[in-house]
PDB file of C-alpha atoms in Angstrom:
ATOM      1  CA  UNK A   1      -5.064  53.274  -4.284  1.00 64.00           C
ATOM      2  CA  UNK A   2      -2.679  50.311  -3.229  1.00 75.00           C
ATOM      3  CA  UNK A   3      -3.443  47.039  -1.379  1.00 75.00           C
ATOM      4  CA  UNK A   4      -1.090  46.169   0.753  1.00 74.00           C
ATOM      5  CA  UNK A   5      -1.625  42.939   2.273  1.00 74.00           C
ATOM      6  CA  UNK A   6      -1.861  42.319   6.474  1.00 70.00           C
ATOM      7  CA  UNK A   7      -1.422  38.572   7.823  1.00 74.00           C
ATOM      8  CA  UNK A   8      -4.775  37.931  10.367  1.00 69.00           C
ATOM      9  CA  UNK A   9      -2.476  36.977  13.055  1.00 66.00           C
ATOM     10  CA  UNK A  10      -0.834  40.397  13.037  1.00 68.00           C
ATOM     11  CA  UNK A  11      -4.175  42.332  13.004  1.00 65.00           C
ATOM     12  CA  UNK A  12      -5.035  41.706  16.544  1.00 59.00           C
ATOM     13  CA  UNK A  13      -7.466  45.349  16.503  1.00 58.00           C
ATOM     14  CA  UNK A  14      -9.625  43.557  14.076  1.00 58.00           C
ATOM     15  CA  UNK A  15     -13.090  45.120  13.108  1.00 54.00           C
ATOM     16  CA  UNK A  16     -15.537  43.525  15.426  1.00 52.00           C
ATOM     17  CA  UNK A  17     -18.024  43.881  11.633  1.00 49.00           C
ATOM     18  CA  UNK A  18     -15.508  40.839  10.033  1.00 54.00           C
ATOM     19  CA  UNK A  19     -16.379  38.315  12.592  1.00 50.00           C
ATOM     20  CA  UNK A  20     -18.098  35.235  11.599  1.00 49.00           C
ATOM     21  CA  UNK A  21     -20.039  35.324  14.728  1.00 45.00           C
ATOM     22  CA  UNK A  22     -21.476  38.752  14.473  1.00 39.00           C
ATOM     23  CA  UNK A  23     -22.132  38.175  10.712  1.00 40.00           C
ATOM     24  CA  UNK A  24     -23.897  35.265  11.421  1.00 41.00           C
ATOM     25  CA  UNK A  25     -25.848  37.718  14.257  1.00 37.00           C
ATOM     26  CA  UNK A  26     -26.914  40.194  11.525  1.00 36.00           C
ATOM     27  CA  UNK A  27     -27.788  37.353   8.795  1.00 39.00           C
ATOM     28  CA  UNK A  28     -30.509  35.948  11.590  1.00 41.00           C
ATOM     29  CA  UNK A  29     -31.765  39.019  11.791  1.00 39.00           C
ATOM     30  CA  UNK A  30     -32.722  39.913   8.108  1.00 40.00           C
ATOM     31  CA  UNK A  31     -34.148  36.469   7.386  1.00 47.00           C
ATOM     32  CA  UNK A  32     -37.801  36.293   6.404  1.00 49.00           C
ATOM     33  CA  UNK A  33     -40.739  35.520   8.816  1.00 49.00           C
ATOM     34  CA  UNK A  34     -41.227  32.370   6.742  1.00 52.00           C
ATOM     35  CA  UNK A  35     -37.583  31.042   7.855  1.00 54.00           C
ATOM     36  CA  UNK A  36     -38.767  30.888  11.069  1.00 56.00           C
ATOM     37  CA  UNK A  37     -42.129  29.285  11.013  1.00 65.00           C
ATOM     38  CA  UNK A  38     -40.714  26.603   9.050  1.00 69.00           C
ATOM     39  CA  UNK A  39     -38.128  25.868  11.615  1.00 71.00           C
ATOM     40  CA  UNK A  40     -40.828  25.540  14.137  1.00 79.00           C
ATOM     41  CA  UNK A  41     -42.457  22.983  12.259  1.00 84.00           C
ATOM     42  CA  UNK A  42     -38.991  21.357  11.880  1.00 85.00           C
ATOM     43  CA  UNK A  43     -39.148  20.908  15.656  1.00 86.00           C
ATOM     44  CA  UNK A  44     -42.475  19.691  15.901  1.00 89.00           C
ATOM     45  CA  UNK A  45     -41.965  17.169  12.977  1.00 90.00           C
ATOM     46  CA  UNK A  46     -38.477  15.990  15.453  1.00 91.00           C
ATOM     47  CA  UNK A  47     -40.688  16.119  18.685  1.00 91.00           C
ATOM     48  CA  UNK A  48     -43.288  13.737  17.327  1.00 92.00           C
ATOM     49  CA  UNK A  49     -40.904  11.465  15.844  1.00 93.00           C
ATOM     50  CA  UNK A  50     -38.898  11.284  18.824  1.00 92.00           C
ATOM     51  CA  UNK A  51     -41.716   9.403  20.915  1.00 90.00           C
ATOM     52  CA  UNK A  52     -41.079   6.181  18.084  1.00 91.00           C
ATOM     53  CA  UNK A  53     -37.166   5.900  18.285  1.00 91.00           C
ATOM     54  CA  UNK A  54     -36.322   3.280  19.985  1.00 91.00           C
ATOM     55  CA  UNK A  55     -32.749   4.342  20.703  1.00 91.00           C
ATOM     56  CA  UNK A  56     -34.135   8.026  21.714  1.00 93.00           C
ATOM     57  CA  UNK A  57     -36.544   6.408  24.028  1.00 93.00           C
ATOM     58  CA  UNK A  58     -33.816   3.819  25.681  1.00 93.00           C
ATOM     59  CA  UNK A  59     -32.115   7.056  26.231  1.00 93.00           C
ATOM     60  CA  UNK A  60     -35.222   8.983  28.010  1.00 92.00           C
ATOM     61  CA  UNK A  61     -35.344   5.735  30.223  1.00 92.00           C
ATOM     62  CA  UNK A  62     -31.678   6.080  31.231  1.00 92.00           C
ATOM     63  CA  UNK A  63     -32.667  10.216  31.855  1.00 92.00           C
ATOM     64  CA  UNK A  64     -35.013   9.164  34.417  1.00 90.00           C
ATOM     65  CA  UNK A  65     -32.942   6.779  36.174  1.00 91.00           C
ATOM     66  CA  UNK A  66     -30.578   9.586  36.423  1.00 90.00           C
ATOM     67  CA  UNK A  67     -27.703   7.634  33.755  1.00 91.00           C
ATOM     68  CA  UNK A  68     -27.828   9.550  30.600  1.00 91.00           C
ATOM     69  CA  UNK A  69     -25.552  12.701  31.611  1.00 90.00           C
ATOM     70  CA  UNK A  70     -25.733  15.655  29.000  1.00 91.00           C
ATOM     71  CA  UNK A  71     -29.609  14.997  27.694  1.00 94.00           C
ATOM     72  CA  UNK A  72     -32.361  16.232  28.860  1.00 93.00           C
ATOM     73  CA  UNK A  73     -35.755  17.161  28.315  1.00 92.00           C
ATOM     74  CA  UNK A  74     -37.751  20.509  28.331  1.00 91.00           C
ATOM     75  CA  UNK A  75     -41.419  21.508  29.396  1.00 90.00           C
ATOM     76  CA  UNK A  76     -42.549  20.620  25.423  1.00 89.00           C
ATOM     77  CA  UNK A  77     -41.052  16.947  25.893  1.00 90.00           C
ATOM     78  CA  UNK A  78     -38.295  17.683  23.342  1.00 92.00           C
ATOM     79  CA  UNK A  79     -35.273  15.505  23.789  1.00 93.00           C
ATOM     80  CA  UNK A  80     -32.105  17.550  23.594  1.00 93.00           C
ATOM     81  CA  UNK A  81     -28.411  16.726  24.410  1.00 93.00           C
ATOM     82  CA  UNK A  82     -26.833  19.652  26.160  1.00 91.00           C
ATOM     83  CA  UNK A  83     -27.724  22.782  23.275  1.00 90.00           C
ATOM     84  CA  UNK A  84     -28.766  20.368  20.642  1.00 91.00           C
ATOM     85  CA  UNK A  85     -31.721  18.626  19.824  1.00 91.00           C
ATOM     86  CA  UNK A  86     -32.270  15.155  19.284  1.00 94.00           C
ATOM     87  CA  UNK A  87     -33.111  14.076  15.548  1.00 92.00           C
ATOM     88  CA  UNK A  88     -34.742  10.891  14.945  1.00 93.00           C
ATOM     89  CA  UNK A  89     -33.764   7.843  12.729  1.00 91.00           C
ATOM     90  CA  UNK A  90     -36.291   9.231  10.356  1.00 91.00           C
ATOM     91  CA  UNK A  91     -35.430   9.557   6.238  1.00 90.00           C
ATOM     92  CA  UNK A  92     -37.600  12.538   5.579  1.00 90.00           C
ATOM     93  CA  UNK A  93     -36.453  14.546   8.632  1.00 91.00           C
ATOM     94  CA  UNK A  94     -32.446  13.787   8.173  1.00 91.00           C
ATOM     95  CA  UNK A  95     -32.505  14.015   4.612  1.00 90.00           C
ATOM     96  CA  UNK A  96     -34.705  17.743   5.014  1.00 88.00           C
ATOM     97  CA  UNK A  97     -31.756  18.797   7.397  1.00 89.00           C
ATOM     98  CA  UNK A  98     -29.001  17.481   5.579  1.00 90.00           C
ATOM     99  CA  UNK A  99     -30.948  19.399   2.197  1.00 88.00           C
ATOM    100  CA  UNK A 100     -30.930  22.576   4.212  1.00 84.00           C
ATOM    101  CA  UNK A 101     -27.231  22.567   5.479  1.00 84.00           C
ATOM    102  CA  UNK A 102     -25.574  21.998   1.589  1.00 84.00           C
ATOM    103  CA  UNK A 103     -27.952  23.113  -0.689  1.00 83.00           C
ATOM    104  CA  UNK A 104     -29.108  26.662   0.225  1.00 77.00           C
ATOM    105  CA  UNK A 105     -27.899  29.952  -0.709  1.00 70.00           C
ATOM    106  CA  UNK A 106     -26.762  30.402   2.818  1.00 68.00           C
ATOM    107  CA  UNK A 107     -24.446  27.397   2.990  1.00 70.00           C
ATOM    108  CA  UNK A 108     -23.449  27.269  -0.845  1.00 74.00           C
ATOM    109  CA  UNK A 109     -22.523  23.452  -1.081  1.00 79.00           C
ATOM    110  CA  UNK A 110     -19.798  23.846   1.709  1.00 82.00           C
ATOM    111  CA  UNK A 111     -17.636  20.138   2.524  1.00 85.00           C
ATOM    112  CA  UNK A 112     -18.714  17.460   4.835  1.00 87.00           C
ATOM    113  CA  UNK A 113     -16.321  18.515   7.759  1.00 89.00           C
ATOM    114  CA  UNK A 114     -17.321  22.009   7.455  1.00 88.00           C
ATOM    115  CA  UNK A 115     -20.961  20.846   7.050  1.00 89.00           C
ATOM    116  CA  UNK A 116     -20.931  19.032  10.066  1.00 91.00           C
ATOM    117  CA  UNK A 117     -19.556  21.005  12.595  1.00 90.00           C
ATOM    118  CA  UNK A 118     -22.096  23.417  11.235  1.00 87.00           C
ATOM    119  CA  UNK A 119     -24.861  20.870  12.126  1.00 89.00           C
ATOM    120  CA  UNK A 120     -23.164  19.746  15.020  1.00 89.00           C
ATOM    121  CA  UNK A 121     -23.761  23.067  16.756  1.00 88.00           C
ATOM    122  CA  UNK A 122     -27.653  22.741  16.601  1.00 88.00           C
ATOM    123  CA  UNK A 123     -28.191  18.990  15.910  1.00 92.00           C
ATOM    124  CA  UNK A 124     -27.560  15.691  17.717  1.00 93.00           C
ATOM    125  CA  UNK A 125     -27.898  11.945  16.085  1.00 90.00           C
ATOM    126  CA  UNK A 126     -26.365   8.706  15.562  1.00 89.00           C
ATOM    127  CA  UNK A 127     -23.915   8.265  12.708  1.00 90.00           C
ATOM    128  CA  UNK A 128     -24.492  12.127  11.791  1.00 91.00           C
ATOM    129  CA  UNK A 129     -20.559  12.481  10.442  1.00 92.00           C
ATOM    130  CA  UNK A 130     -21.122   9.162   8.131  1.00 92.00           C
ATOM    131  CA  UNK A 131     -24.446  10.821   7.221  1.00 92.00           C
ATOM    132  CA  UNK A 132     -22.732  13.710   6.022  1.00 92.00           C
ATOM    133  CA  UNK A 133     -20.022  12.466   4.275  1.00 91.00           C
ATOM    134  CA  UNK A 134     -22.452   9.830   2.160  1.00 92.00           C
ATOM    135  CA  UNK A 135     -25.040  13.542   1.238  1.00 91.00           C
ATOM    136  CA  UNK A 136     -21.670  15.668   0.195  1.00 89.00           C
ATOM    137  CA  UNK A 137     -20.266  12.353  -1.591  1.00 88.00           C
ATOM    138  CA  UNK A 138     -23.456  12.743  -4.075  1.00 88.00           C
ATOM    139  CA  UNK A 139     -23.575  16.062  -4.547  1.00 87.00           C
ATOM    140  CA  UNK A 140     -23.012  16.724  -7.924  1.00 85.00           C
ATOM    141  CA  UNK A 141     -23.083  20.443  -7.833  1.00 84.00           C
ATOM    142  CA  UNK A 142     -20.155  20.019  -4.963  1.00 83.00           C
ATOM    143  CA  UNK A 143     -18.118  17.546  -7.120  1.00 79.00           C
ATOM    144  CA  UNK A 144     -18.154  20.031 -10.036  1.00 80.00           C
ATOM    145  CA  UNK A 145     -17.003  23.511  -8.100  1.00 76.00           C
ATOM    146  CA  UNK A 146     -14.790  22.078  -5.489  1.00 74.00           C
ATOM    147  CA  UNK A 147     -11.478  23.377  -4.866  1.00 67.00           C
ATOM    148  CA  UNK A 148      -8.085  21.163  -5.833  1.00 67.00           C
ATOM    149  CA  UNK A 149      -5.717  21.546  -3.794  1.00 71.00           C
ATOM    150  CA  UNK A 150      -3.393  19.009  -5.132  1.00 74.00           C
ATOM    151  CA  UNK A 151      -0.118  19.355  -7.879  1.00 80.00           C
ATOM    152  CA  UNK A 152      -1.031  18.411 -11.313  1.00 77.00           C
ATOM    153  CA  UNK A 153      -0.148  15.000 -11.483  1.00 75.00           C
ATOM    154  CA  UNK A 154       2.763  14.331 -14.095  1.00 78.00           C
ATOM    155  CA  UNK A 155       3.147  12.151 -17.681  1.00 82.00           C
ATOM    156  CA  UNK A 156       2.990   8.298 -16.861  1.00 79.00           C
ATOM    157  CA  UNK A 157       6.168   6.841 -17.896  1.00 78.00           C
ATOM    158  CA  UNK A 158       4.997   2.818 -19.822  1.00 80.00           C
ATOM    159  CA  UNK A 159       7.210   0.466 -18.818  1.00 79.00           C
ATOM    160  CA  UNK A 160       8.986  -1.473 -21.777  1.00 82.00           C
ATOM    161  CA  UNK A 161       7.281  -4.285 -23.441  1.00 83.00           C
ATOM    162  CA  UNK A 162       9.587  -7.437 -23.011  1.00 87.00           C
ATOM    163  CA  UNK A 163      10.332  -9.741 -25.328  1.00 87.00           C
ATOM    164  CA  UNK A 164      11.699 -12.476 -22.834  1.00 90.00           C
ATOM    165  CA  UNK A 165       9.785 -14.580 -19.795  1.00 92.00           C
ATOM    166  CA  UNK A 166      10.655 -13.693 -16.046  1.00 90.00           C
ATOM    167  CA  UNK A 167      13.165 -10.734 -17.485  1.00 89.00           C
ATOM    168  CA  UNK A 168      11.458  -8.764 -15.333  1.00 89.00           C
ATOM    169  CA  UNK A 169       9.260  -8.926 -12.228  1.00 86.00           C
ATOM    170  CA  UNK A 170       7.018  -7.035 -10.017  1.00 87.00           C
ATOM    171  CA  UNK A 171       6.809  -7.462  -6.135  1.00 86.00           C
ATOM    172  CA  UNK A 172       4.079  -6.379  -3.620  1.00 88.00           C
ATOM    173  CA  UNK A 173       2.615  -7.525  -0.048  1.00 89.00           C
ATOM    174  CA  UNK A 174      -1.072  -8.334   1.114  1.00 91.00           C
ATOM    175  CA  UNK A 175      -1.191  -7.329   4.852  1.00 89.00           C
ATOM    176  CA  UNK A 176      -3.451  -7.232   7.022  1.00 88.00           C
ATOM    177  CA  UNK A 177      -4.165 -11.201   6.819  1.00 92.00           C
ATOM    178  CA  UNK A 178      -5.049 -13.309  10.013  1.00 92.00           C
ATOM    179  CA  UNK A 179      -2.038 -15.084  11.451  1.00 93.00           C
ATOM    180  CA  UNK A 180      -1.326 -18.577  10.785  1.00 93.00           C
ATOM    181  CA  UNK A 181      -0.417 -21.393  12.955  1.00 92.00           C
ATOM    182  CA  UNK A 182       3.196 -21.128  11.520  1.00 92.00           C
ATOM    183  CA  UNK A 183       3.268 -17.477  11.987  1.00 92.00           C
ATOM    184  CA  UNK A 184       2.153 -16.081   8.909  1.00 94.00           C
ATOM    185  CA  UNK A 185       0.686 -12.794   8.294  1.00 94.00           C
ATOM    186  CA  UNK A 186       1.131 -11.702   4.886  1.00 94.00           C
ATOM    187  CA  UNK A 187       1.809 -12.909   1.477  1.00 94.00           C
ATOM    188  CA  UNK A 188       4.777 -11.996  -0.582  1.00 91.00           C
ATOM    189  CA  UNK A 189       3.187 -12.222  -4.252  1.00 92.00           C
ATOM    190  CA  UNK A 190       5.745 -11.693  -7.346  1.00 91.00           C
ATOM    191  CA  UNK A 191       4.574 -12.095 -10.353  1.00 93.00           C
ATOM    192  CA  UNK A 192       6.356 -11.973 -14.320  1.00 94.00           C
ATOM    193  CA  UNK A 193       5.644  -8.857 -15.718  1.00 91.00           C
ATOM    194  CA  UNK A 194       5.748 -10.947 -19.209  1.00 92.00           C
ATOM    195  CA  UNK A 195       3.371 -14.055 -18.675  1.00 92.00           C
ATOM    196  CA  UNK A 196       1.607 -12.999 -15.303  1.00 93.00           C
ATOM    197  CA  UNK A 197       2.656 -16.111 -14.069  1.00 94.00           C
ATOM    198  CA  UNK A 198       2.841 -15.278  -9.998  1.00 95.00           C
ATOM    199  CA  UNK A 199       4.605 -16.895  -7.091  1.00 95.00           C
ATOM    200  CA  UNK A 200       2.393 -15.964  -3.490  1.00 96.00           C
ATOM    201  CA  UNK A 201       5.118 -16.727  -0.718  1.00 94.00           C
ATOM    202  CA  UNK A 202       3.842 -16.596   3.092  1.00 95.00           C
ATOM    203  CA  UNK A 203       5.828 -14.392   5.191  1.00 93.00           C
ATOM    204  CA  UNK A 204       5.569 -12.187   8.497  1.00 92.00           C
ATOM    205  CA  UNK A 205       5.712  -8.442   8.454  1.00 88.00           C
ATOM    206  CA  UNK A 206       8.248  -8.853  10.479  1.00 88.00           C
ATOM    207  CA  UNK A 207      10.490 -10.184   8.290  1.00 85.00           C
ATOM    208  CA  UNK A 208      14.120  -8.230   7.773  1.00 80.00           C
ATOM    209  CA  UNK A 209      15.506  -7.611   4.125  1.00 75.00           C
ATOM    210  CA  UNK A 210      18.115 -10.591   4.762  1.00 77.00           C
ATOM    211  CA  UNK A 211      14.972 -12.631   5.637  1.00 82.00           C
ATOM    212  CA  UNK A 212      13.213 -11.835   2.378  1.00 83.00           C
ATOM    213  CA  UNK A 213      16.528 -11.940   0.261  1.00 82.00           C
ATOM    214  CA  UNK A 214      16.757 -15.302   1.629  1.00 83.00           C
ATOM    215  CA  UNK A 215      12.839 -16.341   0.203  1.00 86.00           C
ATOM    216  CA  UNK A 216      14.082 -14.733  -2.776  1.00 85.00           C
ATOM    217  CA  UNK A 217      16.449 -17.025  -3.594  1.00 84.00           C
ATOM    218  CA  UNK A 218      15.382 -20.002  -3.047  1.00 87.00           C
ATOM    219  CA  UNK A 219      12.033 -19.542  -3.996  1.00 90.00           C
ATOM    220  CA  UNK A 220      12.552 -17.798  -7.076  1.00 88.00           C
ATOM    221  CA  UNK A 221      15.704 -17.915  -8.592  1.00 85.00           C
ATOM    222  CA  UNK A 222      15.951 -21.550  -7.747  1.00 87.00           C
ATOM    223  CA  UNK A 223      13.113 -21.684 -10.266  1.00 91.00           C
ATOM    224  CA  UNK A 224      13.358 -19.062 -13.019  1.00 90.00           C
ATOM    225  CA  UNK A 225      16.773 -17.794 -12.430  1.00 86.00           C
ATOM    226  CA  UNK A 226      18.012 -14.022 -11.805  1.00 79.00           C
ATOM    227  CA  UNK A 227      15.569 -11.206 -13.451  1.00 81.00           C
ATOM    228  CA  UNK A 228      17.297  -8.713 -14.969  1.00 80.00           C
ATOM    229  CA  UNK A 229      15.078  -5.935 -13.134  1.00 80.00           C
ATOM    230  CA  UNK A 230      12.602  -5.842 -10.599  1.00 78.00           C
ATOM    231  CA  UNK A 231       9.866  -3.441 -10.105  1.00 81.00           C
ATOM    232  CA  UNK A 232       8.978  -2.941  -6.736  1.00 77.00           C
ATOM    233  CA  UNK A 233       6.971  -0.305  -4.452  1.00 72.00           C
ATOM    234  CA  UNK A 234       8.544   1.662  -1.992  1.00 57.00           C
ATOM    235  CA  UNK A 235       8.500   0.100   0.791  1.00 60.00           C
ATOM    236  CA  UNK A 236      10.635  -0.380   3.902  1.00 56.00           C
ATOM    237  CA  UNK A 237      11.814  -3.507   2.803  1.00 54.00           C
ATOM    238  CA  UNK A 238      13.456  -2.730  -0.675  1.00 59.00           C
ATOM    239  CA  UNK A 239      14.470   0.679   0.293  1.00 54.00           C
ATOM    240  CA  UNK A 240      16.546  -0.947   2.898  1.00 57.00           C
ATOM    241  CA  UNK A 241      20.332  -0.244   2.816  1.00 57.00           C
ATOM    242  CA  UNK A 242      21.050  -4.317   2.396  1.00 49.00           C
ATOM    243  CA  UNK A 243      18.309  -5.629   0.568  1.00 62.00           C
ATOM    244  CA  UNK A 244      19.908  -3.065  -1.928  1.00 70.00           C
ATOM    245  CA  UNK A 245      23.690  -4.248  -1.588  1.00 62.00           C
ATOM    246  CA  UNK A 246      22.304  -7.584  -2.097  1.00 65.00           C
ATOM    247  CA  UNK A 247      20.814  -6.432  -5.539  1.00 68.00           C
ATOM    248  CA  UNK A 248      24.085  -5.009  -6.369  1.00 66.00           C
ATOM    249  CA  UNK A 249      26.173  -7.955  -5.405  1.00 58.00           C
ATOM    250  CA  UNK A 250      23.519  -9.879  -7.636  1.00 68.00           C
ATOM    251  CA  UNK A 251      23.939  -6.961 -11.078  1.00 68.00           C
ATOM    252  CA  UNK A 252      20.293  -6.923 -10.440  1.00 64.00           C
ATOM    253  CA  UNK A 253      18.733  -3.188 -10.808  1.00 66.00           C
ATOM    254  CA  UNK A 254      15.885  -2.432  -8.489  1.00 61.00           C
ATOM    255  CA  UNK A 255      13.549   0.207 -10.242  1.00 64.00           C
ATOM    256  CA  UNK A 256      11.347   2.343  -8.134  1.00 60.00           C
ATOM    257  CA  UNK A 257       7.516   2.033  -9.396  1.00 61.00           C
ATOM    258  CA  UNK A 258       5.107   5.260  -8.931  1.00 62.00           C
ATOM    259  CA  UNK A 259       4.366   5.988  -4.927  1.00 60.00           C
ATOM    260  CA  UNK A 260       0.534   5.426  -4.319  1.00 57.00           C
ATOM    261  CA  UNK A 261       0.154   3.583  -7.648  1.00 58.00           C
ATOM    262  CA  UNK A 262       0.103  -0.110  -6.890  1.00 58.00           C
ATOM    263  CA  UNK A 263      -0.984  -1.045 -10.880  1.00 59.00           C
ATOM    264  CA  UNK A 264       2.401  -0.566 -11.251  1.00 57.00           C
ATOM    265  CA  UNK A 265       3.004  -3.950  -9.390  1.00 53.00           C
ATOM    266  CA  UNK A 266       1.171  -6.017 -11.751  1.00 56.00           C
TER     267      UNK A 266
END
C-alpha cells in the first residue's frame, strides 16, 4: 500500500462522512440520555438567573420598547440573542459552561479562540472572549500538551564585562507618555552599561536621527565623552541610514542587541 498525499483544496469531491458538520451530526446522536437532561437543567438554571441580571433585564426593557434588535424572548421567558441564549453574570453557571467547553472528552482542552467560537455558536454574554482567555490561561493540562509552533530559540551571546566607566552604553525609549507643555512625549534613557549610571532625556517621537544625534552630543558626550560602543535596539531611529554615518564619522560601532529582548538595554 502507498500514501500518496492530496492537498484539501484540490479534493473538491470530498466525502460528505469527513465533514465537521456531519460529524458533529452523528456525535449528537450517540450521546447518552443523561447529556441531555443535564442540558435542560443548564437552561433552567440560565432562565432563573436571568430574571436577577441587571444588565439582562435593562436589555428586556429595551426589547419591549422595541430598541434591542437581535434579542428576543420565547414562550418559556428565556432571553436569547438571535440563536443564542443569554447567560447570566453568575460564577457557578459561567464557570459550569466554561468547565464543559475545555475539559471534556469531547473538546479535549482545545485554545481560547477555538473555544470560543465554539461557545459563541450556542452562548451569548458580556466579556465571554476575556472569560475564555483567563479559563484556558489556567489550565494546566492545556499549558502542558500544547503545540509550539515557534523556532527553538538560539544560545544567548553575554556581552563583555568592562573594565572601564561609560565604555559602553545602552539606549532605549519609553513611549507612550502624555505630552508635555514643551512637546514632549517620550524619554530617551541611556544608561552605562558599567556603573548603571543613566541619563533620561525628553524627546518627541517625532524626532529625526539628526535630531537625536544632536541630544547625543551635547547631552552626553559633553559629559562623559565618546563610548567606544553602543548597544541599542532596533529601532527606526538607529537603523537609520544617517544616524549610522554619523557613528562612523564618530569611529563609534553601533552593535545590534537581541530583537524582542529589551534586558539587553540595561
Amino acid at each position: 500500500m502507498e500514501i500518496h498525499y492530496h492537498p484539501g483544496k484540490a479534493n473538491v469531491v470530498v466525502d460528505a462522512l469527513s465533514r465537521k458538520s456531519y460529524a458533529n451530526m452523528a456525535l449528537g446522536f450517540i450521546m447518552p440520555h443523561e447529556f441531555y437532561e443535564e442540558f435542560e437543567r443548564l437552561s433552567l438554571e440560565i432562565r432563573e438567573h436571568q430574571k436577577n441580571d441587571e444588565k439582562l433585564q435593562e436589555i428586556r426593557e429595551l426589547l419591549k420598547l422595541g430598541k434591542a434588535p437581535h434579542f428576543r424572548e420565547d414562550e418559556q421567558g428565556t432571553l436569547w440573542y438571535k440563536n443564542r441564549i443569554c447567560v447570566p453574570n453568575v460564577d457557578s453557571i459561567r464557570k459550569l459552561i466554561l468547565s464543559e467547553t475545555h475539559d471534556t472528552a469531547y473538546s479535549i482542552h482545545s485554545g481560547s479562540t477555538k473555544m470560543y467560537y465554539d461557545l459563541k455558536e450556542r452562548f451569548w454574554c458580556y466579556g465571554m472572549k476575556r472569560a475564555v482567555a483567563e479559563y484556558v490561561a489556567i489550565c494546566d493540562t492545556y499549558q502542558h500538551v500544547k503545540a509550539e509552533h515557534q523556532r527553538p530559540a538560539g544560545l544567548l551571546q553575554p556581552l563583555k564585562v568592562l573594565e572601564r566607566k561609560w565604555e559602553e552604553i545602552t539606549m532605549d525609549f519609553i513611549v507612550g507618555l502624555p505630552r508635555t507643555q514643551k512637546g514632549y512625549n517620550s524619554i530617551w534613557v541611556v544608561v552605562d552599561r558599567l556603573t548603571r549610571v543613566a541619563h533620561f532625556i525628553p524627546v518627541n517621537t517625532t524626532y529625526s536621527g539628526a535630531k537625536l544625534a544632536e541630544l547625543y552630543i551635547s547631552r552626553i558626550v559633553c559629559l562623559h565623552g565618546m563610548p567606544k560602543r553602543i548597544i541599542s535596539d532596533r529601532g527606526s531611529q538607529f537603523t537609520s541610514r544617517f544616524w549610522e554615518q554619523l557613528h562612523n564619522s564618530l569611529d563609534t560601532k553601533l552593535r545590534f542587541s537581541t530583537a524582542y529582548r529589551p534586558q539587553t538595554d540595561g
